[in-house]
Amino acid sequence: MALLEIQNVTRRFGEFTAVDGVSIDIEAGEFFTLLAPAGCGKTTALNCLAGLLPLSGGSIWIDERRIDTLAPEARGFGMVFQNYALFPHMTVGDNVAFGLRMRGIRGEAARGRVRQALEMVRLADRSSDYPAQLSGGQQ
């Protein structure tokens, strides 16, 4: 069984079907991208995954545990919206750490996770910079 299983997920808005029976299996450690034309339901599908929108049909599982019935905060997912939503007065490292602080994760545990996340996207050396000092892609 895959780490993340999206099984026959559907999301309707009244008579309009925004996501129609999407099924995806993503294995642990796999890098996955949704690439498709504008308006085809990518953001709606991600909102369903994060719990920001309820499903009209289907189910979502992580490690054989159904999560689509859980509240968004209980799913362990985050979303980075296209408008970047960065705090301009905070460093790159502080922006990355913000969500951890909101969950009560501090100290070395938070610093280690921030370091790991920034290394993953090759921005570890930019931790002390501010968002305005980064390119759009780096943001």
JSON list of C-alpha atoms in Angstrom, two decimals:
[
{"chain": "A", "resi": 1, "resn": "MET", "atom": "CA", "xyz": [0.00, 0.00, 0.00]},
{"chain": "A", "resi": 2, "resn": "ALA", "atom": "CA", "xyz": [1.25, 3.50, -0.85]},
{"chain": "A", "resi": 3, "resn": "LEU", "atom": "CA", "xyz": [2.09, 6.14, 1.75]},
{"chain": "A", "resi": 4, "resn": "LEU", "atom": "CA", "xyz": [-0.62, 8.41, 0.31]},
{"chain": "A", "resi": 5, "resn": "GLU", "atom": "CA", "xyz": [-3.62, 6.98, -1.52]},
{"chain": "A", "resi": 6, "resn": "ILE", "atom": "CA", "xyz": [-6.18, 9.20, -3.17]},
{"chain": "A", "resi": 7, "resn": "GLN", "atom": "CA", "xyz": [-9.01, 6.89, -4.18]},
{"chain": "A", "resi": 8, "resn": "ASN", "atom": "CA", "xyz": [-11.66, 7.97, -6.65]},
{"chain": "A", "resi": 9, "resn": "VAL", "atom": "CA", "xyz": [-11.82, 11.49, -5.19]},
{"chain": "A", "resi": 10, "resn": "THR", "atom": "CA", "xyz": [-14.63, 13.67, -6.49]},
{"chain": "A", "resi": 11, "resn": "ARG", "atom": "CA", "xyz": [-15.56, 17.22, -5.55]},
{"chain": "A", "resi": 12, "resn": "ARG", "atom": "CA", "xyz": [-18.69, 18.92, -6.82]},
{"chain": "A", "resi": 13, "resn": "PHE", "atom": "CA", "xyz": [-19.94, 22.45, -6.41]},
{"chain": "A", "resi": 14, "resn": "GLY", "atom": "CA", "xyz": [-23.66, 22.08, -7.02]},
{"chain": "A", "resi": 15, "resn": "GLU", "atom": "CA", "xyz": [-24.04, 20.70, -10.54]},
{"chain": "A", "resi": 16, "resn": "PHE", "atom": "CA", "xyz": [-20.42, 21.49, -11.46]},
{"chain": "A", "resi": 17, "resn": "THR", "atom": "CA", "xyz": [-17.85, 18.70, -11.00]},
{"chain": "A", "resi": 18, "resn": "ALA", "atom": "CA", "xyz": [-14.43, 20.23, -10.31]},
{"chain": "A", "resi": 19, "resn": "VAL", "atom": "CA", "xyz": [-12.60, 16.94, -9.55]},
{"chain": "A", "resi": 20, "resn": "ASP", "atom": "CA", "xyz": [-13.96, 13.75, -11.08]},
{"chain": "A", "resi": 21, "resn": "GLY", "atom": "CA", "xyz": [-12.82, 10.38, -9.74]},
{"chain": "A", "resi": 22, "resn": "VAL", "atom": "CA", "xyz": [-9.12, 11.12, -9.27]},
{"chain": "A", "resi": 23, "resn": "SER", "atom": "CA", "xyz": [-6.99, 8.20, -8.02]},
{"chain": "A", "resi": 24, "resn": "ILE", "atom": "CA", "xyz": [-3.29, 8.60, -7.21]},
{"chain": "A", "resi": 25, "resn": "ASP", "atom": "CA", "xyz": [-0.85, 6.50, -5.18]},
{"chain": "A", "resi": 26, "resn": "ILE", "atom": "CA", "xyz": [2.27, 8.22, -3.92]},
{"chain": "A", "resi": 27, "resn": "GLU", "atom": "CA", "xyz": [5.03, 6.17, -2.29]},
{"chain": "A", "resi": 28, "resn": "ALA", "atom": "CA", "xyz": [7.16, 7.34, 0.64]},
{"chain": "A", "resi": 29, "resn": "GLY", "atom": "CA", "xyz": [10.04, 9.48, -0.60]},
{"chain": "A", "resi": 30, "resn": "GLU", "atom": "CA", "xyz": [8.50, 9.97, -4.03]},
{"chain": "A", "resi": 31, "resn": "PHE", "atom": "CA", "xyz": [8.52, 13.47, -5.50]},
{"chain": "A", "resi": 32, "resn": "PHE", "atom": "CA", "xyz": [5.15, 14.14, -7.09]},
{"chain": "A", "resi": 33, "resn": "THR", "atom": "CA", "xyz": [3.90, 17.07, -9.17]},
{"chain": "A", "resi": 34, "resn": "LEU", "atom": "CA", "xyz": [0.44, 17.95, -10.44]},
{"chain": "A", "resi": 35, "resn": "LEU", "atom": "CA", "xyz": [0.92, 19.59, -13.81]},
{"chain": "A", "resi": 36, "resn": "ALA", "atom": "CA", "xyz": [-2.17, 20.33, -15.86]},
{"chain": "A", "resi": 37, "resn": "PRO", "atom": "CA", "xyz": [-4.01, 23.21, -17.56]},
{"chain": "A", "resi": 38, "resn": "ALA", "atom": "CA", "xyz": [-5.54, 26.03, -15.52]},
{"chain": "A", "resi": 39, "resn": "GLY", "atom": "CA", "xyz": [-9.03, 25.35, -14.27]},
{"chain": "A", "resi": 40, "resn": "CYS", "atom": "CA", "xyz": [-8.82, 21.55, -14.34]},
{"chain": "A", "resi": 41, "resn": "GLY", "atom": "CA", "xyz": [-9.13, 21.02, -10.56]},
{"chain": "A", "resi": 42, "resn": "LYS", "atom": "CA", "xyz": [-5.52, 20.87, -9.26]},
{"chain": "A", "resi": 43, "resn": "THR", "atom": "CA", "xyz": [-6.06, 23.39, -6.47]},
{"chain": "A", "resi": 44, "resn": "THR", "atom": "CA", "xyz": [-9.46, 21.92, -5.61]},
{"chain": "A", "resi": 45, "resn": "ALA", "atom": "CA", "xyz": [-7.87, 18.47, -5.29]},
{"chain": "A", "resi": 46, "resn": "LEU", "atom": "CA", "xyz": [-5.14, 19.86, -3.01]},
{"chain": "A", "resi": 47, "resn": "ASN", "atom": "CA", "xyz": [-7.73, 21.68, -0.91]},
{"chain": "A", "resi": 48, "resn": "CYS", "atom": "CA", "xyz": [-9.57, 18.38, -0.50]},
{"chain": "A", "resi": 49, "resn": "LEU", "atom": "CA", "xyz": [-6.34, 16.64, 0.49]},
{"chain": "A", "resi": 50, "resn": "ALA", "atom": "CA", "xyz": [-5.59, 19.30, 3.11]},
{"chain": "A", "resi": 51, "resn": "GLY", "atom": "CA", "xyz": [-9.17, 19.17, 4.42]},
{"chain": "A", "resi": 52, "resn": "LEU", "atom": "CA", "xyz": [-10.09, 22.69, 3.36]},
{"chain": "A", "resi": 53, "resn": "LEU", "atom": "CA", "xyz": [-12.91, 21.28, 1.20]},
{"chain": "A", "resi": 54, "resn": "PRO", "atom": "CA", "xyz": [-14.99, 18.18, 1.93]},
{"chain": "A", "resi": 55, "resn": "LEU", "atom": "CA", "xyz": [-15.07, 15.36, -0.61]},
{"chain": "A", "resi": 56, "resn": "SER", "atom": "CA", "xyz": [-18.19, 14.68, -2.63]},
{"chain": "A", "resi": 57, "resn": "GLY", "atom": "CA", "xyz": [-16.96, 11.12, -3.12]},
{"chain": "A", "resi": 58, "resn": "GLY", "atom": "CA", "xyz": [-13.95, 8.88, -2.68]},
{"chain": "A", "resi": 59, "resn": "SER", "atom": "CA", "xyz": [-11.43, 8.66, 0.14]},
{"chain": "A", "resi": 60, "resn": "ILE", "atom": "CA", "xyz": [-7.90, 9.70, 1.13]},
{"chain": "A", "resi": 61, "resn": "TRP", "atom": "CA", "xyz": [-5.54, 7.46, 3.09]},
{"chain": "A", "resi": 62, "resn": "ILE", "atom": "CA", "xyz": [-2.10, 7.88, 4.66]},
{"chain": "A", "resi": 63, "resn": "ASP", "atom": "CA", "xyz": [-0.28, 4.76, 5.85]},
{"chain": "A", "resi": 64, "resn": "GLU", "atom": "CA", "xyz": [-3.52, 2.74, 5.68]},
{"chain": "A", "resi": 65, "resn": "ARG", "atom": "CA", "xyz": [-5.32, 5.33, 7.86]},
{"chain": "A", "resi": 66, "resn": "ARG", "atom": "CA", "xyz": [-8.27, 7.17, 6.39]},
{"chain": "A", "resi": 67, "resn": "ILE", "atom": "CA", "xyz": [-7.80, 10.92, 6.77]},
{"chain": "A", "resi": 68, "resn": "ASP", "atom": "CA", "xyz": [-10.54, 12.55, 4.68]},
{"chain": "A", "resi": 69, "resn": "THR", "atom": "CA", "xyz": [-12.86, 12.31, 7.68]},
{"chain": "A", "resi": 70, "resn": "LEU", "atom": "CA", "xyz": [-10.38, 14.21, 9.91]},
{"chain": "A", "resi": 71, "resn": "ALA", "atom": "CA", "xyz": [-10.30, 17.94, 10.56]},
{"chain": "A", "resi": 72, "resn": "PRO", "atom": "CA", "xyz": [-7.65, 19.84, 8.57]},
{"chain": "A", "resi": 73, "resn": "GLU", "atom": "CA", "xyz": [-5.43, 20.39, 11.60]},
{"chain": "A", "resi": 74, "resn": "ALA", "atom": "CA", "xyz": [-5.40, 16.64, 12.34]},
{"chain": "A", "resi": 75, "resn": "ARG", "atom": "CA", "xyz": [-4.13, 15.65, 8.87]},
{"chain": "A", "resi": 76, "resn": "GLY", "atom": "CA", "xyz": [-0.58, 16.96, 9.13]},
{"chain": "A", "resi": 77, "resn": "PHE", "atom": "CA", "xyz": [-0.68, 18.67, 5.74]},
{"chain": "A", "resi": 78, "resn": "GLY", "atom": "CA", "xyz": [0.21, 22.20, 4.80]},
{"chain": "A", "resi": 79, "resn": "MET", "atom": "CA", "xyz": [-0.29, 24.15, 1.63]},
{"chain": "A", "resi": 80, "resn": "VAL", "atom": "CA", "xyz": [1.89, 26.82, 0.09]},
{"chain": "A", "resi": 81, "resn": "PHE", "atom": "CA", "xyz": [-0.37, 29.07, -1.91]},
{"chain": "A", "resi": 82, "resn": "GLN", "atom": "CA", "xyz": [0.69, 30.67, -5.16]},
{"chain": "A", "resi": 83, "resn": "ASN", "atom": "CA", "xyz": [0.79, 34.16, -3.64]},
{"chain": "A", "resi": 84, "resn": "TYR", "atom": "CA", "xyz": [3.75, 33.02, -1.49]},
{"chain": "A", "resi": 85, "resn": "ALA", "atom": "CA", "xyz": [2.14, 34.28, 1.79]},
{"chain": "A", "resi": 86, "resn": "LEU", "atom": "CA", "xyz": [5.53, 35.05, 3.31]},
{"chain": "A", "resi": 87, "resn": "PHE", "atom": "CA", "xyz": [6.10, 37.40, 6.22]},
{"chain": "A", "resi": 88, "resn": "PRO", "atom": "CA", "xyz": [8.36, 40.11, 4.74]},
{"chain": "A", "resi": 89, "resn": "HIS", "atom": "CA", "xyz": [9.67, 41.20, 8.17]},
{"chain": "A", "resi": 90, "resn": "MET", "atom": "CA", "xyz": [10.85, 37.66, 9.05]},
{"chain": "A", "resi": 91, "resn": "THR", "atom": "CA", "xyz": [13.90, 35.79, 7.74]},
{"chain": "A", "resi": 92, "resn": "VAL", "atom": "CA", "xyz": [13.58, 32.77, 5.46]},
{"chain": "A", "resi": 93, "resn": "GLY", "atom": "CA", "xyz": [14.32, 30.49, 8.42]},
{"chain": "A", "resi": 94, "resn": "ASP", "atom": "CA", "xyz": [11.74, 32.22, 10.60]},
{"chain": "A", "resi": 95, "resn": "ASN", "atom": "CA", "xyz": [9.13, 31.90, 7.83]},
{"chain": "A", "resi": 96, "resn": "VAL", "atom": "CA", "xyz": [9.81, 28.17, 7.56]},
{"chain": "A", "resi": 97, "resn": "ALA", "atom": "CA", "xyz": [9.70, 27.81, 11.37]},
{"chain": "A", "resi": 98, "resn": "PHE", "atom": "CA", "xyz": [6.42, 29.72, 11.75]},
{"chain": "A", "resi": 99, "resn": "GLY", "atom": "CA", "xyz": [4.14, 26.70, 11.33]},
{"chain": "A", "resi": 100, "resn": "LEU", "atom": "CA", "xyz": [6.27, 24.67, 13.72]},
{"chain": "A", "resi": 101, "resn": "ARG", "atom": "CA", "xyz": [6.04, 27.41, 16.37]},
{"chain": "A", "resi": 102, "resn": "MET", "atom": "CA", "xyz": [2.27, 27.47, 15.97]},
{"chain": "A", "resi": 103, "resn": "ARG", "atom": "CA", "xyz": [2.30, 23.74, 16.77]},
{"chain": "A", "resi": 104, "resn": "GLY", "atom": "CA", "xyz": [4.46, 24.29, 19.86]},
{"chain": "A", "resi": 105, "resn": "ILE", "atom": "CA", "xyz": [7.65, 22.89, 18.30]},
{"chain": "A", "resi": 106, "resn": "ARG", "atom": "CA", "xyz": [10.63, 24.97, 19.39]},
{"chain": "A", "resi": 107, "resn": "GLY", "atom": "CA", "xyz": [14.31, 24.80, 20.16]},
{"chain": "A", "resi": 108, "resn": "GLU", "atom": "CA", "xyz": [16.63, 22.31, 18.51]},
{"chain": "A", "resi": 109, "resn": "ALA", "atom": "CA", "xyz": [13.70, 20.20, 17.25]},
{"chain": "A", "resi": 110, "resn": "ALA", "atom": "CA", "xyz": [12.43, 23.18, 15.25]},
{"chain": "A", "resi": 111, "resn": "ARG", "atom": "CA", "xyz": [15.90, 24.27, 14.12]},
{"chain": "A", "resi": 112, "resn": "GLY", "atom": "CA", "xyz": [16.65, 20.78, 12.85]},
{"chain": "A", "resi": 113, "resn": "ARG", "atom": "CA", "xyz": [13.42, 20.56, 10.89]},
{"chain": "A", "resi": 114, "resn": "VAL", "atom": "CA", "xyz": [13.92, 24.04, 9.42]},
{"chain": "A", "resi": 115, "resn": "ARG", "atom": "CA", "xyz": [17.50, 23.15, 8.42]},
{"chain": "A", "resi": 116, "resn": "GLN", "atom": "CA", "xyz": [16.30, 19.90, 6.82]},
{"chain": "A", "resi": 117, "resn": "ALA", "atom": "CA", "xyz": [13.51, 21.66, 4.89]},
{"chain": "A", "resi": 118, "resn": "LEU", "atom": "CA", "xyz": [15.83, 24.37, 3.61]},
{"chain": "A", "resi": 119, "resn": "GLU", "atom": "CA", "xyz": [18.46, 21.82, 2.60]},
{"chain": "A", "resi": 120, "resn": "MET", "atom": "CA", "xyz": [15.80, 19.89, 0.68]},
{"chain": "A", "resi": 121, "resn": "VAL", "atom": "CA", "xyz": [15.05, 22.95, -1.47]},
{"chain": "A", "resi": 122, "resn": "ARG", "atom": "CA", "xyz": [18.70, 24.05, -1.59]},
{"chain": "A", "resi": 123, "resn": "LEU", "atom": "CA", "xyz": [18.14, 27.24, 0.41]},
{"chain": "A", "resi": 124, "resn": "ALA", "atom": "CA", "xyz": [20.05, 26.38, 3.60]},
{"chain": "A", "resi": 125, "resn": "ASP", "atom": "CA", "xyz": [22.55, 29.16, 2.90]},
{"chain": "A", "resi": 126, "resn": "ARG", "atom": "CA", "xyz": [19.69, 31.71, 2.63]},
{"chain": "A", "resi": 127, "resn": "SER", "atom": "CA", "xyz": [18.15, 31.07, 6.06]},
{"chain": "A", "resi": 128, "resn": "SER", "atom": "CA", "xyz": [19.12, 34.52, 7.39]},
{"chain": "A", "resi": 129, "resn": "ASP", "atom": "CA", "xyz": [17.95, 36.40, 4.29]},
{"chain": "A", "resi": 130, "resn": "TYR", "atom": "CA", "xyz": [14.56, 38.06, 3.98]},
{"chain": "A", "resi": 131, "resn": "PRO", "atom": "CA", "xyz": [11.95, 37.10, 1.35]},
{"chain": "A", "resi": 132, "resn": "ALA", "atom": "CA", "xyz": [12.61, 40.27, -0.68]},
{"chain": "A", "resi": 133, "resn": "GLN", "atom": "CA", "xyz": [16.22, 39.09, -1.10]},
{"chain": "A", "resi": 134, "resn": "LEU", "atom": "CA", "xyz": [15.10, 35.88, -2.86]},
{"chain": "A", "resi": 135, "resn": "SER", "atom": "CA", "xyz": [14.00, 35.36, -6.44]},
{"chain": "A", "resi": 136, "resn": "GLY", "atom": "CA", "xyz": [10.36, 34.53, -7.12]},
{"chain": "A", "resi": 137, "resn": "GLY", "atom": "CA", "xyz": [11.21, 30.87, -7.61]},
{"chain": "A", "resi": 138, "resn": "GLN", "atom": "CA", "xyz": [13.13, 30.74, -4.34]},
{"chain": "A", "resi": 139, "resn": "GLN", "atom": "CA", "xyz": [10.22, 32.30, -2.51]}
]
